Coordinates of C-alpha atoms in Angstrom, one line a residue:
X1 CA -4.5 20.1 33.8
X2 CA -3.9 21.2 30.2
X3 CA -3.5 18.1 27.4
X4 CA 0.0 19.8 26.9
X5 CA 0.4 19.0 30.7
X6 CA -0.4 15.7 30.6
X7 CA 2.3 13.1 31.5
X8 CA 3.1 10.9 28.9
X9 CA 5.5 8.3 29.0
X10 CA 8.5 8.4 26.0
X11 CA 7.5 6.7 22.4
X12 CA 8.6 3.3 22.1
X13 CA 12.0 2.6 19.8
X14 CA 10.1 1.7 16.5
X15 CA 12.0 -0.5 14.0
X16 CA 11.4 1.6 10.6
X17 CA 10.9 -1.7 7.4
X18 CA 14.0 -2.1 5.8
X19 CA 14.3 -1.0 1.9
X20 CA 18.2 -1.6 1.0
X21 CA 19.4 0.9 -1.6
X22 CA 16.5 3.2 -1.6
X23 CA 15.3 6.4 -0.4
X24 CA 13.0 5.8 2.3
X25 CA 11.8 9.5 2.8
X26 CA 11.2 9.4 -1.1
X27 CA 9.2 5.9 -1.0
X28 CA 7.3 6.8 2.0
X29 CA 6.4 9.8 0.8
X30 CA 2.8 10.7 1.3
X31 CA 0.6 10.7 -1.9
X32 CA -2.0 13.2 -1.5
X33 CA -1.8 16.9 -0.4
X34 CA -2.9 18.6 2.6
X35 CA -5.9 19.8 0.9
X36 CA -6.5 16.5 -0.4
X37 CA -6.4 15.0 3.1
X38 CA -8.6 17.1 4.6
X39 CA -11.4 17.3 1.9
X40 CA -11.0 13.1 1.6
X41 CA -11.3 13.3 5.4
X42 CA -14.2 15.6 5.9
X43 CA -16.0 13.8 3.5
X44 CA -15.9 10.8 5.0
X45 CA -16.6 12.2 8.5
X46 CA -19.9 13.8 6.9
X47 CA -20.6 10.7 5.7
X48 CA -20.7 9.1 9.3
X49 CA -22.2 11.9 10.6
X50 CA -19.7 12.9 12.8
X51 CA -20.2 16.2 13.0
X52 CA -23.5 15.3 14.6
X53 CA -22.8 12.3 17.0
X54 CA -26.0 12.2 18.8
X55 CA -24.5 9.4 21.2
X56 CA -21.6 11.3 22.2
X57 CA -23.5 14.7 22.4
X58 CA -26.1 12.9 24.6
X59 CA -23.3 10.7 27.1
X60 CA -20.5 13.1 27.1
X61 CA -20.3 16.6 28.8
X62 CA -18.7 19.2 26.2
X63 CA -15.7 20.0 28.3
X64 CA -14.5 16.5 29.4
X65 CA -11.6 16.0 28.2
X66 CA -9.5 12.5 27.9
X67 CA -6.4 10.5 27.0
X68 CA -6.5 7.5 25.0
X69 CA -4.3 5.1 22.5
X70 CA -4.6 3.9 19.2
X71 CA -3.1 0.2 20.0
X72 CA -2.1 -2.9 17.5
X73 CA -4.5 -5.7 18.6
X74 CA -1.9 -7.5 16.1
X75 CA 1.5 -7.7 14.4
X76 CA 1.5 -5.7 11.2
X77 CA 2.9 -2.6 9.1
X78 CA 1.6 0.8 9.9
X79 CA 0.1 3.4 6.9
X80 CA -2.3 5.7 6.4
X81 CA -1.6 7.8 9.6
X82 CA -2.0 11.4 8.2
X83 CA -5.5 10.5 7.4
X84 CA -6.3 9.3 11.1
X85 CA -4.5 12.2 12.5
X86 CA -6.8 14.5 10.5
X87 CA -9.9 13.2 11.2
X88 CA -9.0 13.6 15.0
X89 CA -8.0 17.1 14.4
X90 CA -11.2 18.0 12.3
X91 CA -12.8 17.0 15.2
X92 CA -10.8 18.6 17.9
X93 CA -8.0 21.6 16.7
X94 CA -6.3 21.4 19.6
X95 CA -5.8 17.8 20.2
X96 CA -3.0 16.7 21.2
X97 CA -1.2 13.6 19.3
X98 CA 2.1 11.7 19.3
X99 CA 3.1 9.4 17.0
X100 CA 4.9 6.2 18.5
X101 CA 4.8 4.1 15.3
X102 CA 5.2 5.9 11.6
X103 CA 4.2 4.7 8.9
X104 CA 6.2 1.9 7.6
X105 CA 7.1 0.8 10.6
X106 CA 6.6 -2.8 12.0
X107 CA 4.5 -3.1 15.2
X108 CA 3.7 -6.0 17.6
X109 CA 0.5 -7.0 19.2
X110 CA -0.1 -4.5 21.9
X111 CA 1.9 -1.6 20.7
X112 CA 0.8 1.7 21.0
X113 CA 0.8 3.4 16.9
X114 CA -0.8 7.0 18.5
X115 CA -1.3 8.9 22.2
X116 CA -4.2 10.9 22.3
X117 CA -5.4 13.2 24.8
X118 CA -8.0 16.4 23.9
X119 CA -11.6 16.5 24.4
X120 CA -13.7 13.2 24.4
X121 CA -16.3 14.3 22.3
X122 CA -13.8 14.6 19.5
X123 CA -11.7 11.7 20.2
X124 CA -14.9 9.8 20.0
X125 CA -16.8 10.9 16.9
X126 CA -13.7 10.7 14.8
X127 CA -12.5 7.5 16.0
X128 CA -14.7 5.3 13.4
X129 CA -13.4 7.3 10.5
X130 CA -9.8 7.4 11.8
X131 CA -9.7 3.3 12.3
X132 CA -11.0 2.7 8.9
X133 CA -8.4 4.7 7.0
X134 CA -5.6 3.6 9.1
X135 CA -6.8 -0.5 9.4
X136 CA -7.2 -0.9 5.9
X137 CA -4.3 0.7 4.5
X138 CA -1.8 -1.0 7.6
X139 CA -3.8 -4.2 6.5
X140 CA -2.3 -3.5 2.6
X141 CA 1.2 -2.7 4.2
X142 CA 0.8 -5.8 6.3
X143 CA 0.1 -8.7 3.4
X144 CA 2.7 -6.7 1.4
X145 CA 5.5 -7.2 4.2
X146 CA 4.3 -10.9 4.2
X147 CA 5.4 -11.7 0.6
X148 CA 8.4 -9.5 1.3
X149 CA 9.4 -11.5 3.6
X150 CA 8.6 -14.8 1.9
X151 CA 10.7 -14.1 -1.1
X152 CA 13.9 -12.6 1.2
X153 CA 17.0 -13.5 -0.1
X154 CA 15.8 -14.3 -3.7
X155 CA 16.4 -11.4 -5.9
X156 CA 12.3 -11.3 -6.8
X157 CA 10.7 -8.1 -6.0
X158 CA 7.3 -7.8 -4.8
X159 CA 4.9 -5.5 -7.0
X160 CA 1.4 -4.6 -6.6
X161 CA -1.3 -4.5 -9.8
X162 CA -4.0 -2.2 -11.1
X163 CA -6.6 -3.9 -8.6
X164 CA -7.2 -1.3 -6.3
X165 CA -10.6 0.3 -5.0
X166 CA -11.6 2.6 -7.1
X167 CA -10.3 6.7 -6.0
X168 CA -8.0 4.8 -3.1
X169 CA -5.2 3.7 -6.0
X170 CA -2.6 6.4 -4.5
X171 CA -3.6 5.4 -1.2
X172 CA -3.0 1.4 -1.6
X173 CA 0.0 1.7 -3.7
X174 CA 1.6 3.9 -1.3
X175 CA 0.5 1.2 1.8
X176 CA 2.2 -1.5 -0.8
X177 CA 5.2 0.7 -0.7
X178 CA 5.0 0.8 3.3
X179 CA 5.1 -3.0 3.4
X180 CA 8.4 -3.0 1.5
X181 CA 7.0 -3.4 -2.0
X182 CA 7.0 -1.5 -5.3
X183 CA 4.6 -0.2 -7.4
X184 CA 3.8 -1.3 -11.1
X185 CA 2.4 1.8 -13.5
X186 CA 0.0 3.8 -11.6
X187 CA -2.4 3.7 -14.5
X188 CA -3.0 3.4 -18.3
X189 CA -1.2 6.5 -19.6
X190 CA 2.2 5.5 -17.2
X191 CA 3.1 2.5 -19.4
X192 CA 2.8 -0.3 -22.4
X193 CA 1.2 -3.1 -21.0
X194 CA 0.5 -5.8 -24.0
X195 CA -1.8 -8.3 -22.7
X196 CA -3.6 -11.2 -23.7
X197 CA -6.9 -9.1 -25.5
X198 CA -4.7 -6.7 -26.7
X199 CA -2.8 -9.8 -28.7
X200 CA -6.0 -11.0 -30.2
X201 CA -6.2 -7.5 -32.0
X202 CA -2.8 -8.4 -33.9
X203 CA -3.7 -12.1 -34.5
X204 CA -1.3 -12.8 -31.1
X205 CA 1.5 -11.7 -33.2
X206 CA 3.4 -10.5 -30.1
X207 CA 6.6 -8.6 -32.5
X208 CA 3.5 -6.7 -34.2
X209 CA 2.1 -5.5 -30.9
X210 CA 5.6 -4.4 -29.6
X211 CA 6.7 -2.5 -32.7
X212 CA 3.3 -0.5 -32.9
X213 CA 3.8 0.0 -29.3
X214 CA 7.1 1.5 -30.2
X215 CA 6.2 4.0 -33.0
X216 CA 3.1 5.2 -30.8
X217 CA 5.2 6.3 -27.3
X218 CA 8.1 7.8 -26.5
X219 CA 11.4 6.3 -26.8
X220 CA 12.1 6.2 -23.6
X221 CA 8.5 4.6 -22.5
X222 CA 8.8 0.9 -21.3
X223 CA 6.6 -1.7 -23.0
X224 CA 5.6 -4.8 -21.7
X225 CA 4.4 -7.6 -22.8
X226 CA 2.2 -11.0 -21.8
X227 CA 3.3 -13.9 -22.5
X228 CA 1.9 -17.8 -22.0
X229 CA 4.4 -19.9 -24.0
X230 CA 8.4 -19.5 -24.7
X231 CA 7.7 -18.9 -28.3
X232 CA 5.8 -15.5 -27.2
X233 CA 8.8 -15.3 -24.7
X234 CA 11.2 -15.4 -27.7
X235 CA 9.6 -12.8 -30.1
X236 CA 9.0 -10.6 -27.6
X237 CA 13.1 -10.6 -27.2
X238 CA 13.3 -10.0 -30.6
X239 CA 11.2 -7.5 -31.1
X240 CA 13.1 -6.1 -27.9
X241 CA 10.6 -5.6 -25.2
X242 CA 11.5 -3.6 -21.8
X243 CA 9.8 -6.1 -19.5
X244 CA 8.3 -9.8 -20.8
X245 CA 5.6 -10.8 -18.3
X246 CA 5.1 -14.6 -17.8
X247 CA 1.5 -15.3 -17.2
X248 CA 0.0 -18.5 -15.3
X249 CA 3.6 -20.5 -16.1
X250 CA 4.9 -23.2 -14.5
X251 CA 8.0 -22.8 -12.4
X252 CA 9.7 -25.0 -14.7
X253 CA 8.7 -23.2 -17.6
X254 CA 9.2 -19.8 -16.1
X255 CA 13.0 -21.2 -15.3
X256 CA 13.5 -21.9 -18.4
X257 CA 12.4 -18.7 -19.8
X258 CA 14.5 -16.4 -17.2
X259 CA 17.7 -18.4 -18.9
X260 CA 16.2 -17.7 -22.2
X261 CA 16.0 -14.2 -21.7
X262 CA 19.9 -14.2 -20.0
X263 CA 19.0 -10.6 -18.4
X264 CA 18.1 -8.6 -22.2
X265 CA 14.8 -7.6 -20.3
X266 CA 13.4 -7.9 -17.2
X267 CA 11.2 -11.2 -16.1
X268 CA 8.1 -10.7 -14.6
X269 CA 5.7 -13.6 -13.1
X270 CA 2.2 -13.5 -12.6
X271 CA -0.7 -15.9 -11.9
X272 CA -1.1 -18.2 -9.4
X273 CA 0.5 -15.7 -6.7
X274 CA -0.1 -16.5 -3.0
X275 CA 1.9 -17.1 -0.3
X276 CA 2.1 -20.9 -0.1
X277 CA 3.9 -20.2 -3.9
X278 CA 5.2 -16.9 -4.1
X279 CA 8.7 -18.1 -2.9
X280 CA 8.9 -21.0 -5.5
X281 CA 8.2 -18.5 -7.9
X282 CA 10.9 -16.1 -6.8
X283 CA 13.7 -18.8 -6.7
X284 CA 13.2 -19.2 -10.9
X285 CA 15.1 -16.4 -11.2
X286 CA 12.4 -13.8 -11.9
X287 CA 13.0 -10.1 -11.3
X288 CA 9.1 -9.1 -10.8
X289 CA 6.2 -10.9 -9.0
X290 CA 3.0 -9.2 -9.2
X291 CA 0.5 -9.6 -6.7
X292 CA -3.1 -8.5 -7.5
X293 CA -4.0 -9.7 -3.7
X294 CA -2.0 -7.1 -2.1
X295 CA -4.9 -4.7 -2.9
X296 CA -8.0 -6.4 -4.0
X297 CA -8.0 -8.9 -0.7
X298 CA -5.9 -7.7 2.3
X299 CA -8.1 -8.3 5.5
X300 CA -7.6 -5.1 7.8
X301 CA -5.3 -5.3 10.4
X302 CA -7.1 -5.3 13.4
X303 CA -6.7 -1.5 15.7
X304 CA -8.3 -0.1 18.4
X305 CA -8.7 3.1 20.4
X306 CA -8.5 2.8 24.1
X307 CA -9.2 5.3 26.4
X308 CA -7.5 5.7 29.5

């Protein structure tokens, strides 16, 4: 029997994660190109030695052939599939795959993400690479959903930071963006970000900061700006900043500064993020929580391939 002959039972009804009011194709879509993929993928299945699995060349006859499924061993968010997909493909053209969970998409313990079936040699070697790309980015689409849920019905949105491992930044924002989050500026050159060090270089005069900020970019750049007390909060309105970014505030004190700023920029709150807090934070009123965790310390969600 053929792996295109091989009877499979009909994918599961997947629940995609809601995102009210935005595009999801557009959110969702995939950062990197095809030929991005597949160098990123080879390279990391050279770096396993795949391509030389002594194991599975010693145990496994060339032309057996199997079926097996990439399962949820827990509740999570799914992302990072095109890079799992490849490395099974690198490994065997002619496998055959069928997606039963996108990314995005919400699974349960026990739910089957992938169905597999080519030869076992391939399904094998590429399985270690394939898990690693798809558990740690589901894990980042997983803690993402979790703070996205904890702040529901507040009007706080949940943002992810610069704290990404280094050459995966496209990957792990796009994973945030899978668990229902947004992105913050992908890098230096996307926005103003004033913080703290940068203030020491204008004697903390936060107005000084923001106008040369102003005559350096483009009119139609946003600039942002750090601030720890409501007198920063306050110059930074006057010297009209896009975004004022309270740092390491009490709720209190970040309440009163979302009634200060009466919507004439948008509120940001940082520090002291996690999920026993994030929702107290949200109910102040602020329009942005970032959340350095989201990237820097989401455990993988946990994944396995079964063979049938």
């Amino acid at each position: 029997m053929s792996m295109h002959e091989d009877p499979v039972t009909p994918p599961r009804r997947v629940t995609p994660l809601d995102t009210p009011s935005i595009d999801r194709r557009t959110v969702l879509r995939f950062p990197l190109h095809e030929t991005q993929v597949a160098a990123l993928v080879r390279s990391s299945l050279e770096e396993d030695g795949a391509f030389n699995d002594v194991t599975t060349i010693a145990t496994v006859l060339s032309d057996r052939r199997a079926r097996a499924r990439l399962v949820a061993r827990e509740a999570g968010v799914v992302a990072g599939l095109a890079l799992a997909i490849e490395a099974f493909h690198q490994l065997d053209d002619k496998v055959s795959i069928r997606v039963d969970a996108e990314d995005g998409t919400r699974v349960a313990r026990g739910d089957s993400i992938l169905f597999l079936s080519g030869h076992a040699r391939g399904l094998l070697s590429a399985e270690r690479v394939a898990l690693n790309f798809l558990q740690r980015l589901s894990g980042v689409a997983t803690l993402t959903a979790r703070y996205v849920d904890a702040v529901k019905g507040t009007r706080a949105r949940i943002l992810d930071t610069r704290k990404t491992t280094p050459g995966w930044r496209a990957l792990e924002k796009y994973a945030v963006r899978c668990g229902g989050g947004v992105n913050h500026r992908l890098d230096l050159s996307s926005a103003v970000l004033i913080k703290d060090n940068h203030l020491v270089a204008v004697e903390g005069d936060v107005g000084v900061a923001i106008r040369r900020a102003r005559d350096l970019v483009s009119a139609s750049a946003t600039v942002e700006v750090e601030c720890e007390t409501i007198t920063q909060v306050k110059a930074a309105l006057e010297a009209r900043a896009d975004i004022i970014l309270l740092d390491n505030m009490s709720n209190d004190e970040m309440a009163a500064c979302v009634t200060l700023v009466d919507a004439r920029a948008i509120v940001e709150a940082s520090g002291g993020v996690n999920l026993d807090t994030v929702r107290g934070i949200a109910q102040t009123g602020v329009d942005h929580i970032s959340v350095g965790a989201l990237t820097h310390s989401a455990p993988s969600m946990d994944l396995a391939l079964d063979f049938e």
